[in-house]
Each structure stands twice: as structure tokens, then as C-alpha cells.
PDB file of C-alpha atoms in Angstrom:
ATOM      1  CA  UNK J 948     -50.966 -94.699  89.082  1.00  0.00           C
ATOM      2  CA  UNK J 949     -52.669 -92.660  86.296  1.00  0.00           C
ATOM      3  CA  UNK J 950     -53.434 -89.473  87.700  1.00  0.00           C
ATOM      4  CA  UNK J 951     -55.745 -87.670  85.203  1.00  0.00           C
ATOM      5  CA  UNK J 952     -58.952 -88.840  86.627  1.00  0.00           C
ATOM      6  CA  UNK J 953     -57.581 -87.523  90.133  1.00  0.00           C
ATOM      7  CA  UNK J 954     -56.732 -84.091  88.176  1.00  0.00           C
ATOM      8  CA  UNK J 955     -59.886 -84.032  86.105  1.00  0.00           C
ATOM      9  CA  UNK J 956     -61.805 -84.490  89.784  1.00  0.00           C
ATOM     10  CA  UNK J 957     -59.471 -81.347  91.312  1.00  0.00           C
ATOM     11  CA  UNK J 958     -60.687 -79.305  88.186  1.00  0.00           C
ATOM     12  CA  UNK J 959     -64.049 -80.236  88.702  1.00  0.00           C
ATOM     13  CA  UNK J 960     -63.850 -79.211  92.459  1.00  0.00           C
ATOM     14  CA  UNK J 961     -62.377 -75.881  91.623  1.00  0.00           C
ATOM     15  CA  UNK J 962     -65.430 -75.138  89.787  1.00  0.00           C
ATOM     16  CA  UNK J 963     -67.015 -74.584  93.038  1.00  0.00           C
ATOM     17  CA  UNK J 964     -64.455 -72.520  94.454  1.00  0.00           C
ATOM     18  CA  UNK J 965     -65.769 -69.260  96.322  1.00  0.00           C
ATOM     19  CA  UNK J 966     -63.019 -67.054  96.138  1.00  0.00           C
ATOM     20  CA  UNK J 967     -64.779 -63.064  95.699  1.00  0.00           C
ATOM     21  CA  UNK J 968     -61.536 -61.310  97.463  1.00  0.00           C
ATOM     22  CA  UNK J 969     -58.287 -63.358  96.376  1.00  0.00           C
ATOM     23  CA  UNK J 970     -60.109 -64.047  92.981  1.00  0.00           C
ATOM     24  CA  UNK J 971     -57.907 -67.382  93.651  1.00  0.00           C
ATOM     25  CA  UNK J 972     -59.302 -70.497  92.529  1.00  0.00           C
ATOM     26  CA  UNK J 973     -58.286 -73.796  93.733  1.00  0.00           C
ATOM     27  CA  UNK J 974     -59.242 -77.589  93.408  1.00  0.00           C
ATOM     28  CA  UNK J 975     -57.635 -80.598  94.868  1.00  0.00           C
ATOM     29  CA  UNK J 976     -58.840 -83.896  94.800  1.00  0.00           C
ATOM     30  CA  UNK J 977     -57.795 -86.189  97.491  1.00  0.00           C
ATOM     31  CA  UNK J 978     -57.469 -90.111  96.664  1.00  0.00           C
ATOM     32  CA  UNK J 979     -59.003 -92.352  99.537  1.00  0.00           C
ATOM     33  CA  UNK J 980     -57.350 -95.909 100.271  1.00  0.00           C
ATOM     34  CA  UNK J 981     -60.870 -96.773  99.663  1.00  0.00           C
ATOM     35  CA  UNK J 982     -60.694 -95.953  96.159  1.00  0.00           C
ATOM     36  CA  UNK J 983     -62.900 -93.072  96.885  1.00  0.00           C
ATOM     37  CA  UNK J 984     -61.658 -89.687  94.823  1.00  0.00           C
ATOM     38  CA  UNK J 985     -62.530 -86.482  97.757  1.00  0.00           C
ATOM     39  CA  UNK J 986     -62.858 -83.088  96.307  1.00  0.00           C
ATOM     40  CA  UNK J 987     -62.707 -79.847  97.696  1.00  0.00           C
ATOM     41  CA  UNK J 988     -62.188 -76.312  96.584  1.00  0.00           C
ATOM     42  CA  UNK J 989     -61.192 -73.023  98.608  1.00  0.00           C
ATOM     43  CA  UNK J 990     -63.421 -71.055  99.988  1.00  0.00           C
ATOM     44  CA  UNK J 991     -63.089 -67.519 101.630  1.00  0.00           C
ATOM     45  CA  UNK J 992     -64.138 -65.093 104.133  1.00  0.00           C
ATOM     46  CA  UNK J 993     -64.146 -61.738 104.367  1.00  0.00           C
ATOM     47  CA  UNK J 994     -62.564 -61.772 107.160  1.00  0.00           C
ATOM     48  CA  UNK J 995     -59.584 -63.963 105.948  1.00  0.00           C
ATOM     49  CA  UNK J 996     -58.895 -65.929 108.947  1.00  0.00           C
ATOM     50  CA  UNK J 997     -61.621 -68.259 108.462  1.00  0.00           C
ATOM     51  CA  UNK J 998     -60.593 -68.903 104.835  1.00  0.00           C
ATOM     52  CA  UNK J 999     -60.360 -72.346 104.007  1.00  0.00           C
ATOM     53  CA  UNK J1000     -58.099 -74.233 100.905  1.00  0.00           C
ATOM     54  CA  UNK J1001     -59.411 -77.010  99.030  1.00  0.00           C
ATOM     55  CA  UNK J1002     -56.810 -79.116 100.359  1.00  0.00           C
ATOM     56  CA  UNK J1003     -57.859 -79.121 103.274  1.00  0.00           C
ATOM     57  CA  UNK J1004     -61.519 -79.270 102.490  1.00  0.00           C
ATOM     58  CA  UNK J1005     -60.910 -82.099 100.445  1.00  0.00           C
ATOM     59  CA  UNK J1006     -59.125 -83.646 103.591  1.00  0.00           C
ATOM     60  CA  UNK J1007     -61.767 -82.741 106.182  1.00  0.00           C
ATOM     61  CA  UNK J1008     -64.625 -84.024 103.807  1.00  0.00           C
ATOM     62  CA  UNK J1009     -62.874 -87.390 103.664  1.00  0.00           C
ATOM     63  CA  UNK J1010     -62.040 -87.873 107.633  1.00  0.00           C
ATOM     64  CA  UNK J1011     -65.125 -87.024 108.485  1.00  0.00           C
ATOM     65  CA  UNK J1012     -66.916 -89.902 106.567  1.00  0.00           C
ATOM     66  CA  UNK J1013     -64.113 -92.337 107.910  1.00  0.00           C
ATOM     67  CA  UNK J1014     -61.510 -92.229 105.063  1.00  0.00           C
ATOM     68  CA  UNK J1015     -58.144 -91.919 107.325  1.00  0.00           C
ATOM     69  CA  UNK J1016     -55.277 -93.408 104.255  1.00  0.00           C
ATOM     70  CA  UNK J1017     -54.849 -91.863 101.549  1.00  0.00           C
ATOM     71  CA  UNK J1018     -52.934 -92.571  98.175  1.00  0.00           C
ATOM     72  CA  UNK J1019     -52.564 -89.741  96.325  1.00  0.00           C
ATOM     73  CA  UNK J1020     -53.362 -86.097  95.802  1.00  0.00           C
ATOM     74  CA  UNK J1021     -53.988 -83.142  93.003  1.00  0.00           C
ATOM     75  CA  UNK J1022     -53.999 -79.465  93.384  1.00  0.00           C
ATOM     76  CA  UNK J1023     -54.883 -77.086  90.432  1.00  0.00           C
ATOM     77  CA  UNK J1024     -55.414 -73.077  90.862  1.00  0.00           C
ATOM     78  CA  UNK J1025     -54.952 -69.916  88.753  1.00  0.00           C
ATOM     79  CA  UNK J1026     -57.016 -66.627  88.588  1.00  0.00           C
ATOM     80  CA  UNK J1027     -60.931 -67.541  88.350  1.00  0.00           C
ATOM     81  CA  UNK J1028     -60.934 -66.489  84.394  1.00  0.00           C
ATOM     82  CA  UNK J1029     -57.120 -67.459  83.885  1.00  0.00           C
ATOM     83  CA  UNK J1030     -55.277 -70.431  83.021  1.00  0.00           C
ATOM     84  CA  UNK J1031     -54.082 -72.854  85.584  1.00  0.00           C
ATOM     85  CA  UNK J1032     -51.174 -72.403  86.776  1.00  0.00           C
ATOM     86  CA  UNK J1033     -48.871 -74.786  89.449  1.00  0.00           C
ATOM     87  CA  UNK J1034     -50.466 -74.537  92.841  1.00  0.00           C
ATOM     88  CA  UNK J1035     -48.748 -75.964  95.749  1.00  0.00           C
ATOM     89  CA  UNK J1036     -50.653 -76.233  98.997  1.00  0.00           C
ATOM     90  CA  UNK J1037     -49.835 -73.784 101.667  1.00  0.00           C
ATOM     91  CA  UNK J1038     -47.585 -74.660 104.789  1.00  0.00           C
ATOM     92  CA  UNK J1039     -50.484 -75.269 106.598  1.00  0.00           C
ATOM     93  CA  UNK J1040     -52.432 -77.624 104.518  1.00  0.00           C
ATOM     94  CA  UNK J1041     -49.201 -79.377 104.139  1.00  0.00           C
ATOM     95  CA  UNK J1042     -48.963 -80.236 108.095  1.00  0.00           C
ATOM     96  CA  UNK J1043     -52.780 -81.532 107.927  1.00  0.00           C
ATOM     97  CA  UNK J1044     -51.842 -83.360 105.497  1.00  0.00           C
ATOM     98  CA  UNK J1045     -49.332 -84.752 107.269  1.00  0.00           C
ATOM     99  CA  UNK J1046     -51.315 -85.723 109.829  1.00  0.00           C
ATOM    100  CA  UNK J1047     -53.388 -88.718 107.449  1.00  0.00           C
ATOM    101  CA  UNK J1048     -50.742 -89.215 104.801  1.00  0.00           C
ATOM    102  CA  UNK J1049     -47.322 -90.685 104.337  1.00  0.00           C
ATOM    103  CA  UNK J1050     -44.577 -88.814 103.162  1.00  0.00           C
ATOM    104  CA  UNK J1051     -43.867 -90.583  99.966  1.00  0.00           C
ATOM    105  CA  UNK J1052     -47.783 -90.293  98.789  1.00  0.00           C
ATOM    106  CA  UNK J1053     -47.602 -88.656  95.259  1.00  0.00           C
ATOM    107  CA  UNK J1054     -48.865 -84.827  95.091  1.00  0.00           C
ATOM    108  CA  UNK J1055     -49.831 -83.707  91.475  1.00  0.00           C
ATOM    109  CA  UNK J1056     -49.654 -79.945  90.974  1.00  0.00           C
ATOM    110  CA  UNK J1057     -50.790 -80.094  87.428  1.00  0.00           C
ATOM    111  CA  UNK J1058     -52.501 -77.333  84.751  1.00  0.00           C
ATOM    112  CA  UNK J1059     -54.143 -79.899  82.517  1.00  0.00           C
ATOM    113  CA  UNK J1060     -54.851 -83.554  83.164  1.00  0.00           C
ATOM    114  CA  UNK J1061     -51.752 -84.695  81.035  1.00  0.00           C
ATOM    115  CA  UNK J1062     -49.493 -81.264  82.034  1.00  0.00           C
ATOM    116  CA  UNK J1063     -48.288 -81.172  85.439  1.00  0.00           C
ATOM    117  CA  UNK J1064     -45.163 -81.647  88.548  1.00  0.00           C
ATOM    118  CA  UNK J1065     -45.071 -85.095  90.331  1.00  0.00           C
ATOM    119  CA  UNK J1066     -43.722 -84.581  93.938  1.00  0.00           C
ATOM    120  CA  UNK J1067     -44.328 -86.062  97.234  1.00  0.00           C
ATOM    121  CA  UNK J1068     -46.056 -84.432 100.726  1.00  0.00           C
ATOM    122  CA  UNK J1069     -42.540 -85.577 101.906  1.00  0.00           C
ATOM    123  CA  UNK J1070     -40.701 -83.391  99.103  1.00  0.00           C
ATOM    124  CA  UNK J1071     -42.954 -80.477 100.104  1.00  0.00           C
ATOM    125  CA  UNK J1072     -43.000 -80.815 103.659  1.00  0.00           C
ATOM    126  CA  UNK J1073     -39.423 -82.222 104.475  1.00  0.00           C
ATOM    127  CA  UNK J1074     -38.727 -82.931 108.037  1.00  0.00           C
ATOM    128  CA  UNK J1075     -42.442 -82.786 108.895  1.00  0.00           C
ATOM    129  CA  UNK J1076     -44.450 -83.422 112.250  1.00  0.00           C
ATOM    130  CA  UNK J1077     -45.954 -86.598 112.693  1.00  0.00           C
ATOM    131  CA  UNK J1078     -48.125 -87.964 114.849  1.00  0.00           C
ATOM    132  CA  UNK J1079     -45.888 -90.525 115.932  1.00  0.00           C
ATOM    133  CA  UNK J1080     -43.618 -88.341 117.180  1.00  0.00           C
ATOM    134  CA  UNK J1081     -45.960 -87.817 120.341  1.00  0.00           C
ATOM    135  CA  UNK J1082     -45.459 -91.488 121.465  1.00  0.00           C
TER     136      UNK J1082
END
């Protein structure tokens, strides 16, 4: 899989990113079995707590219009007026993920379209908790 468009969308995404307190941008883009590209960018609170990540929005916007496989993912971030720099997604949007996506799907942590890391959710959340493991 070429994954520029998927990083071009997470750029895109982070465009929208309302971060006034961290100063934090970040965009993911969130590849849909479908073939359907889900973007989603952080967004804070003053409070903190209610602070969301764009992984995670990216995730919830695809669930909740019925997207439940995914194939692939791509997280950019840096200072609102700074470069990009690698952005991995936090401990917690790695266990949502998790939830929807198999441990060998590819996670791009990129700073251009043609400059970035190729890992898995599996390499970044090793031992993980699955759903399965309720059964």
C-alpha cells in the first residue's frame, strides 16, 4: 500500500486541529476496509480531561457511520507553526484502536507524505487487550 494519500489526508485533518493550550497539532487519517480514508484532528478543552486526539476522532467518526475494519493508519503532529515531527498515538488511543483493528495493520507516523516510520498497532501496543479475550 502507498501511503501518501493516507498522510496527505492526516495533514489535511490537522489543519482543523483546535489545540489553544497544548499548542499541539495532530492529524491522523484512518483507512476504512471500505476504501473510505476517516480524518480526524485533536481537539482540546480547557479542562483537559475532555480533550480528545485525532486518532481517536478519526476512529469514532468512522464507527459511527458503520466502518468497523480498518487497513491502515497515519498520524502527523508538531507545534501549530512548527514542522512535523513523529507523533505516535497515546496509550490510550492505542487500546481503542485495538478494539477495531488488527495488530499487524500498518501505522504511518510520518512528517511529509514521502518522510516517515512504518510500524504496526501491534509494534506499538504489544501484548494488547482484545476483545476476544472476553469470550
Amino acid at each position: 500500500m502507498d501511503p501518501r494519500e493516507l498522510i496527505l489526508s492526516a495533514i489535511a485533518a490537522r489543519e482543523y486541529s483546535y489545540c489553544p493550550y497544548s499548542g499541539f497539532a495532530v492529524g491522523a487519517a484512518l483507512l476504512g476496509e471500505s476504501g473510505k480514508i476517516y480524518g480526524g484532528c485533536n481537539i482540546e478543552s480547557c479542562s483537559y480531561s475532555p480533550t480528545n486526539c485525532a486518532e481517536r476522532t478519526a476512529l469514532y467518526k468512522a464507527v459511527s457511520e458503520g466502518e468497523r475494519r480498518f487497513l491502515a493508519l497515519a498520524v502527523v503532529g508538531g507545534k501549530q507553526r512548527g514542522a512535523l515531527q513523529e507523533t505516535a498515538p497515546c496509550g490510550v488511543c492505542r487500546q481503542m484502536l485495538y478494539e477495531f483493528c488488527p495488530p499487524g495493520m500498518p501505522v504511518f507516523l510520518a512528517v511529509s507524505e514521502t518522510d516517515y516510520t512504518k510500524t504496526t498497532l501491534g509494534e506499538l501496543l504489544p501484548r494488547g487487550f482484545a476483545p476476544d479475550m472476553l469470550d
